[in-house]
XYZ file of C-alpha atoms in Angstrom:
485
model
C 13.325 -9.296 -20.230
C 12.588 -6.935 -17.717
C 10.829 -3.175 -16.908
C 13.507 -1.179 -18.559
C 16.902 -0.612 -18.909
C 17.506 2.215 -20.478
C 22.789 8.974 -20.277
C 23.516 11.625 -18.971
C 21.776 14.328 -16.947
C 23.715 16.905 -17.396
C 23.063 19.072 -14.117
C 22.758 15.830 -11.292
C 26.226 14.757 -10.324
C 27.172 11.502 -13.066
C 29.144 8.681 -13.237
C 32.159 9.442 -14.789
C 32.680 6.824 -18.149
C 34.735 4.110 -18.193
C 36.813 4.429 -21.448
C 35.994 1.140 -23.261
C 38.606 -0.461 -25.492
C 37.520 -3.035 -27.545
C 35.880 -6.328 -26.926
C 36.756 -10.119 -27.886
C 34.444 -11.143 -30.542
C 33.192 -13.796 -28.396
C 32.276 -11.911 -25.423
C 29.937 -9.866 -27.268
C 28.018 -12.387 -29.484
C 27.378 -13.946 -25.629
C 25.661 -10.821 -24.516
C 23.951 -10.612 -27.637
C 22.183 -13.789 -27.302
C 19.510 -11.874 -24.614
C 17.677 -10.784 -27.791
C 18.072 -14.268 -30.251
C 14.678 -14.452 -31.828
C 13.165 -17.879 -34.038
C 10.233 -18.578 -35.879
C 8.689 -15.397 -36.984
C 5.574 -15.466 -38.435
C 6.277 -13.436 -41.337
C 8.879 -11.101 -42.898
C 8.465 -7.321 -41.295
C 7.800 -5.714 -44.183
C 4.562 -8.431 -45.023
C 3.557 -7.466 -41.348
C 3.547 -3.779 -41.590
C 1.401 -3.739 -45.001
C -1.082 -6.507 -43.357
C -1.438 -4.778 -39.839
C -1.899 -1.342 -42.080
C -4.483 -2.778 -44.361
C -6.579 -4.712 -41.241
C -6.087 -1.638 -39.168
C -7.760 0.675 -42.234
C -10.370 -1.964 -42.693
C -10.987 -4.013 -39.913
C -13.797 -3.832 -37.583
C -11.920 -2.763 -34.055
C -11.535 -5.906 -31.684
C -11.631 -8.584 -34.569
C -9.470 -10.727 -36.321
C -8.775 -10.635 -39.717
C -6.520 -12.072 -42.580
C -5.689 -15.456 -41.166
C -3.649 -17.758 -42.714
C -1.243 -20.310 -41.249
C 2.165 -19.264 -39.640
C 4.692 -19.547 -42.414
C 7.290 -21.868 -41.014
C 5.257 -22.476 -37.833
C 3.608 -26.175 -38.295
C 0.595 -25.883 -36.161
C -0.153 -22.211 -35.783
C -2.540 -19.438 -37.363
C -1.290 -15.516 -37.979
C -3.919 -13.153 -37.998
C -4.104 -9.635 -37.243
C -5.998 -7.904 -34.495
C -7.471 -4.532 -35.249
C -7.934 -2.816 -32.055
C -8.201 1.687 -31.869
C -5.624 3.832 -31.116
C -7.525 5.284 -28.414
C -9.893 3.196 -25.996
C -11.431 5.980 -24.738
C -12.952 7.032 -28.700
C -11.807 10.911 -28.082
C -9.093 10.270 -31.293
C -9.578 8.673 -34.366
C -7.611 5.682 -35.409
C -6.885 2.136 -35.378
C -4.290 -0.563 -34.763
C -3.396 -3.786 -36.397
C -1.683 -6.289 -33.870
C -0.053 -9.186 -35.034
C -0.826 -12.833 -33.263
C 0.243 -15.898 -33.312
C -2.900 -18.642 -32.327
C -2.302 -22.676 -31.884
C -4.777 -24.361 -33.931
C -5.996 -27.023 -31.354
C -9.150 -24.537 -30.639
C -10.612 -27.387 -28.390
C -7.965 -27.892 -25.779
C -9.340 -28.884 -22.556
C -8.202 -26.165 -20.419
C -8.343 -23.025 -22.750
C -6.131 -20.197 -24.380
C -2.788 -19.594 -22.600
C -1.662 -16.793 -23.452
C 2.162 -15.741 -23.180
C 3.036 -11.850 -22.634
C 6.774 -11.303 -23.420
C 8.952 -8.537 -21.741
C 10.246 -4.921 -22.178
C 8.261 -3.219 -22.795
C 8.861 -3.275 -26.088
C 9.370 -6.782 -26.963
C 7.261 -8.207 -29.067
C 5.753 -11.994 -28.911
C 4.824 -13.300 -32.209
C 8.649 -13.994 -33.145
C 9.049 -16.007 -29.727
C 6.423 -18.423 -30.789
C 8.328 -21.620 -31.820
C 10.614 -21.034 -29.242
C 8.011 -20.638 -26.488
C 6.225 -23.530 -27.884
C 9.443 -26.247 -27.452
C 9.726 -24.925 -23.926
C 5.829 -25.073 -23.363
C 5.547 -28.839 -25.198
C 4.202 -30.128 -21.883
C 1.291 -28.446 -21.849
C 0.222 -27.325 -24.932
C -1.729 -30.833 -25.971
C -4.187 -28.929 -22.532
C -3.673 -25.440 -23.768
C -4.127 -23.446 -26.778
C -0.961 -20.723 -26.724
C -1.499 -17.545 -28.154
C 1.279 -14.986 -28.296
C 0.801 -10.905 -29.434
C 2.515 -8.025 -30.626
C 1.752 -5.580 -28.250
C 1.248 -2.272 -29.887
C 4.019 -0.134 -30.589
C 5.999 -3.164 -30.907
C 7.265 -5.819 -33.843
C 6.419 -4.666 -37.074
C 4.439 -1.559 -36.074
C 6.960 -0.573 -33.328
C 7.895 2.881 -32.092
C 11.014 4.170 -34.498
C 13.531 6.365 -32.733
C 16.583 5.452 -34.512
C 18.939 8.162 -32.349
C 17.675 6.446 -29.099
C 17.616 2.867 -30.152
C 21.145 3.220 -31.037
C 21.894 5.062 -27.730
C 20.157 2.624 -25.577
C 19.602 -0.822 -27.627
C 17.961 -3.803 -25.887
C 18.598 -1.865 -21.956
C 16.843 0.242 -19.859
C 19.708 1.830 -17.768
C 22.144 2.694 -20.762
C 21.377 6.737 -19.921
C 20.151 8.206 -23.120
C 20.822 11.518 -24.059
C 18.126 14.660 -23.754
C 18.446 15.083 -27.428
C 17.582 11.308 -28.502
C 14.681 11.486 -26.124
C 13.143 14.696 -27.104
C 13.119 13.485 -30.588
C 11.800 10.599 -29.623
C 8.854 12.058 -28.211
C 8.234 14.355 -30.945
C 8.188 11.355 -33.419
C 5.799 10.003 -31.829
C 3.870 12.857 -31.373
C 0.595 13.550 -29.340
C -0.207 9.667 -30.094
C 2.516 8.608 -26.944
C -0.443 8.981 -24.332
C -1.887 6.044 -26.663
C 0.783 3.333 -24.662
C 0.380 2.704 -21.774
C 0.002 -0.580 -19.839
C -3.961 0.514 -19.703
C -4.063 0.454 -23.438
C -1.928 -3.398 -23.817
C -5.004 -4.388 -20.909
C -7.956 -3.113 -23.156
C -6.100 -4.976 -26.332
C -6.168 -8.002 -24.292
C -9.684 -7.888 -23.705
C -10.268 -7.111 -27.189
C -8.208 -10.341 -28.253
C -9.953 -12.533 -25.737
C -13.204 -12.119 -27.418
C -12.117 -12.024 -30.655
C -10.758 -15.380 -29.419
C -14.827 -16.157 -28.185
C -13.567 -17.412 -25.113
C -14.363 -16.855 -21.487
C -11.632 -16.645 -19.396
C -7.826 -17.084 -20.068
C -4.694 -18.266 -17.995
C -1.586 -15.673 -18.707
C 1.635 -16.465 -18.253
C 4.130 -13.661 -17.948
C 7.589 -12.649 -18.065
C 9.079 -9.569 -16.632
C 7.405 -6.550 -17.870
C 4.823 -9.414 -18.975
C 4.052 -10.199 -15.221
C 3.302 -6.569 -14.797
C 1.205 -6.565 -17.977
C -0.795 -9.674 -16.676
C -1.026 -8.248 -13.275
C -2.948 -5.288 -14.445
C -5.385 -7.251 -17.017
C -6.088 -9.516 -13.910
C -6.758 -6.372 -12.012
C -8.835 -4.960 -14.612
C -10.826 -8.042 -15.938
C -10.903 -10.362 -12.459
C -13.662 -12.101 -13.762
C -11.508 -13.690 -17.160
C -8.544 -14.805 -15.549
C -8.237 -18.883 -14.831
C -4.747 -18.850 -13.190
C -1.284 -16.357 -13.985
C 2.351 -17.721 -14.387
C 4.692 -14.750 -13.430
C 7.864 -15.359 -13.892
C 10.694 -12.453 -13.163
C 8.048 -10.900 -11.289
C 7.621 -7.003 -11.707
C 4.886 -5.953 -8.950
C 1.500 -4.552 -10.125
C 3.214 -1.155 -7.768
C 5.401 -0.985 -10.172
C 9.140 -0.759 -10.324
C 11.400 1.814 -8.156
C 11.799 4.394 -10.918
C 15.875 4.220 -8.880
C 16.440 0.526 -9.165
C 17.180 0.551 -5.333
C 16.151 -3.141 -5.128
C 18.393 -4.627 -7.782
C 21.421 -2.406 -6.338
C 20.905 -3.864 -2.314
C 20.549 -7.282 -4.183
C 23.773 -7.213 -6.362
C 26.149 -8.230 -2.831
C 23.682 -10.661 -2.371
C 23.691 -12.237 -5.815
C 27.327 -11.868 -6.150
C 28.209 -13.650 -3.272
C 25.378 -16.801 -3.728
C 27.539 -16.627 -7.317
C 31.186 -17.038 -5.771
C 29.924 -19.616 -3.505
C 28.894 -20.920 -6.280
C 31.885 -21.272 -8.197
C 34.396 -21.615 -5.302
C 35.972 -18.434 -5.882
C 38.705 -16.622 -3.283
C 37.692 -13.009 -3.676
C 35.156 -10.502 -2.212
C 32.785 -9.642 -4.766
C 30.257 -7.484 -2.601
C 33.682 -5.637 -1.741
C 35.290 -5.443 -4.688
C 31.711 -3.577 -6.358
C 31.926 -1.266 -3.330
C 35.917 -0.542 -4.198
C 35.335 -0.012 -7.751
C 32.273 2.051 -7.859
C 33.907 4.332 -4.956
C 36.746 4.275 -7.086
C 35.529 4.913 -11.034
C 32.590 6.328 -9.725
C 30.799 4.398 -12.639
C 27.956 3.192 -11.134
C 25.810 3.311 -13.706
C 27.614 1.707 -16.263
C 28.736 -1.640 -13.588
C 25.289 -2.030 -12.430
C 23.462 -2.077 -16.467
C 26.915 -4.758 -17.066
C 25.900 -6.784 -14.224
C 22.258 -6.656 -14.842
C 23.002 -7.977 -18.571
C 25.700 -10.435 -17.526
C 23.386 -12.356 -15.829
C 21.383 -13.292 -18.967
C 24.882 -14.306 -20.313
C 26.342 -15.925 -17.312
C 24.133 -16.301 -13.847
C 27.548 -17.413 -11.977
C 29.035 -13.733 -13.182
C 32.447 -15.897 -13.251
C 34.158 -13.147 -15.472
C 32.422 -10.458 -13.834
C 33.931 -11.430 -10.505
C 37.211 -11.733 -11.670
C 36.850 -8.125 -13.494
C 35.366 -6.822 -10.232
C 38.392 -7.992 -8.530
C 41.154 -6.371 -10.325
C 39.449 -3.398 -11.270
C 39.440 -3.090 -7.471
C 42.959 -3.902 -7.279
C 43.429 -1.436 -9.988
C 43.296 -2.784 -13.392
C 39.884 -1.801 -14.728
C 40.765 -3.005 -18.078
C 38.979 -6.446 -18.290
C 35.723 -4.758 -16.508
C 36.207 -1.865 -19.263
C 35.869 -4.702 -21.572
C 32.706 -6.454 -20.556
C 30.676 -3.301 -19.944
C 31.670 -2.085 -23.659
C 30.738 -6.153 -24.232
C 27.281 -6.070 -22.988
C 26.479 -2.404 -24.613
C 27.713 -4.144 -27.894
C 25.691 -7.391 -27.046
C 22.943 -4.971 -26.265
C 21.932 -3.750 -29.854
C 18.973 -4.407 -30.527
C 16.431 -3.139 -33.991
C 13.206 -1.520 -32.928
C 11.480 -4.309 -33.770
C 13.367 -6.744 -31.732
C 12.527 -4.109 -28.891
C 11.239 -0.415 -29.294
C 12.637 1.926 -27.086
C 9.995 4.484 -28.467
C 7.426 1.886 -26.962
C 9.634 1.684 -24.143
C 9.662 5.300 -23.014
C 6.440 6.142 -23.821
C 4.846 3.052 -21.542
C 7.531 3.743 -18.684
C 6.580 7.139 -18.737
C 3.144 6.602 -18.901
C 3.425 3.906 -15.476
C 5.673 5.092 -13.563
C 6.035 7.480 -10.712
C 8.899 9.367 -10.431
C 10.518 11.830 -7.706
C 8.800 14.940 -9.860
C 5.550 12.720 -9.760
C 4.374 11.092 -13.385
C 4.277 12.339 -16.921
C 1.777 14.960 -16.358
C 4.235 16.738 -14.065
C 5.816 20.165 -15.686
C 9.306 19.336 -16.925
C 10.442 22.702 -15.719
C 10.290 21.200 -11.810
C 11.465 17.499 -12.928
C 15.312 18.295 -12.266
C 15.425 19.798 -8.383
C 12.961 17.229 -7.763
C 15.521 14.700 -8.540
C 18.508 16.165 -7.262
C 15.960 16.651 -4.157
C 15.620 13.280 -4.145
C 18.998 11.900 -4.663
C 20.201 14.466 -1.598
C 17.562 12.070 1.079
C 19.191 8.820 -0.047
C 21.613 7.354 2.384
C 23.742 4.237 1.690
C 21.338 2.085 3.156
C 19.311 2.825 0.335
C 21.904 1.907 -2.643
C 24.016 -0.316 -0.892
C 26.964 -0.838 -2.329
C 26.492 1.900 -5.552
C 25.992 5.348 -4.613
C 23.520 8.449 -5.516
C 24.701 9.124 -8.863
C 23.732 5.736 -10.014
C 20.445 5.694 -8.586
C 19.406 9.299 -10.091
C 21.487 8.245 -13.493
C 19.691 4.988 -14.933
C 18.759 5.076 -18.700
C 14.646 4.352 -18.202
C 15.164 7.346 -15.115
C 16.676 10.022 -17.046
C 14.511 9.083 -20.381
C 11.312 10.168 -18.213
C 13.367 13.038 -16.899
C 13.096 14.078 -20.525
C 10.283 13.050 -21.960
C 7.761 15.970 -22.123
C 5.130 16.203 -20.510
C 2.087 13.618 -21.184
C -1.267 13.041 -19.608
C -1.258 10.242 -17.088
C -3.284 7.371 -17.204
C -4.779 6.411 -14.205
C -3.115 3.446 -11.999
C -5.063 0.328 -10.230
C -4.668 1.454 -6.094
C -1.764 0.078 -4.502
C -3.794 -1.357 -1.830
C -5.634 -3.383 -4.506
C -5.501 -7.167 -4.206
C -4.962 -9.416 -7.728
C -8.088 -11.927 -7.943
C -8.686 -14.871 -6.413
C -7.289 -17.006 -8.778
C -4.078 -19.737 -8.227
C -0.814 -17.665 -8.966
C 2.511 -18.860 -9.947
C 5.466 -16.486 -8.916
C 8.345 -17.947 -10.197
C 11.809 -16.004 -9.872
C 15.713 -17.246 -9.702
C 18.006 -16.113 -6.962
C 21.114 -15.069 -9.430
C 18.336 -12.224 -10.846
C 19.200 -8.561 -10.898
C 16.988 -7.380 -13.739
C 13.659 -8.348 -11.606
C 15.329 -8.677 -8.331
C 13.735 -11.200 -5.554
C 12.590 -8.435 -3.797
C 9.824 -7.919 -5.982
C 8.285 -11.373 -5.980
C 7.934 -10.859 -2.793
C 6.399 -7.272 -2.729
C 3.973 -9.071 -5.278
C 3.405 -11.907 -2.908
C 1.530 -9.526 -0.403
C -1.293 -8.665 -2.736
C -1.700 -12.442 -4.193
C -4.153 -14.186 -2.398
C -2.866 -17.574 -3.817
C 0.230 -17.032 -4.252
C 2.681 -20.667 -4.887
C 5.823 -18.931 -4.720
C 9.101 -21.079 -6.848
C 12.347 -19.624 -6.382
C 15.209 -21.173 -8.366
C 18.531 -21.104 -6.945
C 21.513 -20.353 -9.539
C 19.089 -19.140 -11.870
C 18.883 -15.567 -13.104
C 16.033 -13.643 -15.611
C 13.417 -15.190 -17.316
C 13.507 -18.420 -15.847
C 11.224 -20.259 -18.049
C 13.140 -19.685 -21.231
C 16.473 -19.360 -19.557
C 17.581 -21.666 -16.283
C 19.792 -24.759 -17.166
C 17.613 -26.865 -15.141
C 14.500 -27.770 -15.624
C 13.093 -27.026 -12.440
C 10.933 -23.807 -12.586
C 9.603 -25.434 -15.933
C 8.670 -27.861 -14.420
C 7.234 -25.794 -11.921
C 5.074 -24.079 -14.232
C 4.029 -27.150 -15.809
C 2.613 -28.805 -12.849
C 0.991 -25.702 -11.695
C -0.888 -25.570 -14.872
C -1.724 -29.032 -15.670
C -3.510 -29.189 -11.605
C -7.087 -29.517 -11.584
C-alpha cells in the first residue's frame, strides 16, 4: 500500500461530488481485493488479550508467549512488549504481535518485511509473503510485525474508518477527525515513524541478532528508510519497493497528479486503445470539477487493473458527456475500499501522517487556528504546471491533507535532515511504471540520497510490485539482489 489515502474542507474551494449510482457486484469485489489478507496468526480477539497480558507483564523490548503460528507450518507468534513512550516521560507499554520463521540459523540472517499504510499490519501477510519470498527464505529467516497502533491493538475510529476505509485521499470529514483525535487522546504523539524505528530496534535484539536486511513496501520503504537512518550500523542491505522517499511525501500529491497523463498513456499504448486519456482526465476534471474523487479512483484502479482499461473508457465518455460509467467505478473503488481497523487503522494512519509530515501551515505542532489561510495561501501559488492535468481544489482537498488540516494540534517529533544520506549499504529500489499510489518520481527523489542504489523499474506494473506484478520480473529482481554475496 502506500503513504495515505485518505472530505471536505469546508472554507477552500471543493470538488463538487459525483452522484454515484450503484455498482456491479463484480466491479467492487475487484477493488476490494487491495486489502485480501491469509494466514493470520491468530483470531483478533486471542491477540488483543495476549498483547494486553505481555504488555502488563513483559519486560519492555522482549519477547514473550511464543508458541507456533496456528495454521502457519514453519513459523513462531510471539509478542513484543515494547513502551508507549521511548523517551520514559509517560508510563505504559505495548504488546506487538510477530510472526518469526523458525530456521534461526539461516546463512544470511533475519529479513524482515515492513508492510504499508500506515496502518497495515504484517503478521496476517505472513503466508502470503512467504509463497512470494520461497526463493530466499531457505538463506533468510523472515520476520513480519504489527506495527503499533495496528492489527489487533489498532487505532479505533469507527466514524473515520467508515468515511475513509483502506484510502488516504477519500476527504474525511472535520467531525470524524476530531473524534478521532480525541479517542486517542494525548497518547497520538506516541506514533510516529520515530516510535515504529525504536520498536524495530527493540525487536532486533530481542531477535539477538546483529544486523538485519529490510525489505519494504510503500509506507514500509519509508519506515525502513528511517530505521536505516537511525541505526546505520544494523542494516545488511534494504528492498524498497513502491518507494516513498525518507523526505517524505508531498502532503498535495503533486507527483502522482503530473504522473497520471503519463501512466495513462504508457496504459493505452498498452492496450491499443483509440482515445486520449491524458485529455479526456483534463476534460472531465475541468468539467465535474471532481478532482478529488477521479484521482483516489485512479490511484485504486491500478491495484485492480494496471492497464486502467475501464478507466479509460469511463474517462472517455465522461468527457464526451456521459459520466455515468466513471460515476460507477469511483463509487466501485470507495466500496472496494472498506476496510476494518485492523485490516488498516486510519486512527494509526492520521496520527503517524500527522506526526511526519509537513504541511503548508508547517507540522502538527502548528496552531490550528492559522492551518486554513495557510492552505488556501498555498493553493492560490500553484499554477497548472504544478497539478497537471487536475487543478487546485484537488491538490488542497486529498483525504490524508484535510485529516491533518484537522487534527489538533500535537507535538512534533523531530525528522532525520533532508540532506542526510541512507548508509552505505546495497539498496534495491524497485517501482512499476503503471504506479500512481508511489509515483516514479519518488524512486527517483530516493535515488539521490542512496549511495548504492540498483534501481528496477517494471514496465506495466503498478503498486506493490513484489506481491502484485503478473510477471515475475521485479521478484526476481529482489531475489537476486538478495541471494548476491
Amino acid at each position: 500500500m502506500r503513504r495515505t489515502r485518505v472530505a471536505g474542507l469546508r472554507r477552500t474551494p471543493r470538488a463538487r461530488g459525483m452522484r454515484r449510482p450503484g455498482l456491479p457486484t463484480a466491479v467492487a469485489l475487484a477493488a476490494a481485493g487491495v486489502l485480501l489478507l491469509s494466514g493470520t496468526c491468530s483470531s483478533a480477539a486471542q491477540d488483543r488479550q495476549g498483547g494486553a497480558a505481555a504488555a502488563s507483564a513483559g519486560e519492555s523490548g522482549g519477547l514473550s508467549g511464543a508458541a507456533a503460528c496456528p495454521g502457519l507450518e514453519g513459523y513462531t507468534c510471539a509478542t513484543l512488549t515494547v513502551p508507549l513512550d521511548h523517551g520514559g516521560g509517560t508510563p505504559g507499554r505495548l504488546g506487538l504481535k510477530v510472526a518469526i520463521a523458525d530456521n534461526a540459523k539461516a546463512p544470511k540472517g533475519v529479513l524482515l518485511f515492513l508492510t504499508g499504510g500506515p496502518g497495515q499490519p504484517g503478521v496476517p501477510y505472513v503466508k502470503r509473503l512467504s509463497e512470494k519470498l520461497a526463493p530466499v527464505l531457505k538463506d533468510y529467516r523472515l520476520v513480519m510485525i504489527d506495527q503499533r497502533g495496528t492489527g489487533a491493538g489498532a487505532l479505533q475510529c469507527p466514524r473515520l474508518q467508515k468515511e475513509m476505509g483502506a484510502s488516504d485521499l477519500t476527504p474525511p470529514t472535520a467531525r470524524a477527525v476530531t473524534d478521532c483525535a480525541a479517542a486517542i487522546g494525548p497518547n497520538r504523539r506516541f506514533y510516529s515513524t520515530r516510535d515504529t524505528v525504536a520498536d524495530l530496534e527493540l525487536l532486533r535484539r530481542a531477535l539477538g541478532v546483529r544486523k538485519m536486511t529490510l525489505d519494504g513496501v510503500s509506507y514500509g520503504t519509508y519506515t525502513a528508510e528511517r530505521y536505516a537512518l537511525a541505526h546505520p550500523g544494523r542494516v545488511a542491505r534494504l528492498v524498497l519497493d513502491s518507494v516513498v522517499p525518507q523526505t517524505g511525501g508531498d502532503a498535495m500529491d503533486l507527483a502522482a497528479m503530473r504522473a497520471a497523463p503519463r501512466v495513462l498513456t504508457a496504459a493505452c499504448k498498452a492496450i491499443a486503445c483509440t482515445t486520449e486519456p491524458a485529455a479526456d482526465l483534463a476534460e472531465v476534471v475541468d468539467t465535474y470539477a471532481d478532482g478529488v474523487d477521479v484521482l483516489d479512483a485512479l490511484t485504486t484502479w491500478g491495484f485492480v487493473d494496471p492497464n486502467y482499461a475501464a478507466m479509460i473508457d469511463a474517462l472517455h465518455k465522461a468527457a464526451g458527456g456521459d459520466p455515468g460509467p466513471l460515476r460507477g467505478l469511483i463509487a466501485g473503488t470507495r466500496q472496494g475500499n472498506a476496510a476494518t481497523a485492523e485490516e488498516l487503522s486510519q486512527g494509526l494512519h492520521a496520527s503517524t501522517l500527522c506526526l511526519d509530515g509537513r504541511y503548508p501551515w508547517g507540522r502538527s505542532n502548528a496552531p490550528v487556528a492559522g492551518r486554513q489561510e495557510a492552505l488556501e495561501k498555498a493553493a492560490a501559488e500553484l499554477t497548472p504546471a504544478d497539478y497537471g492535468p487536475f487543478d487546485a481544489a484537488t491538490a488542497t482537498g486529498l483525504g490524508w491533507m484535510l485529516s491533518c488540516l484537522h487534527w489538533p494540534r500535537t507535538p512534533a517529533p523531530p525528522l532525520p535532515p533532508d540532506h542526510r544520506r541512507l548508509p552505505g549499504v546495497p539498496v534495491l529500489l524497485l517501482g512499476g511504471d503503471r504506479d500512481l499510489s508511489t509515483p516514479l518520481e519518488w524512486l527517483y527523489d530516493q535515488k539521490k540520497l542512496t549511495p548504492r542504489a540498483q534501481v528496477v523499474v517494471v514496465r506495466g506494473a503498478a503498486h506493490s510490485v513484489q506481491s502484485r506484478a503478473a510477471g515475475d520480473e521485479g521478484r526476481e529482481a529482489v531475489f537476486d539482489f538478495l541471494l548476491r554475496d
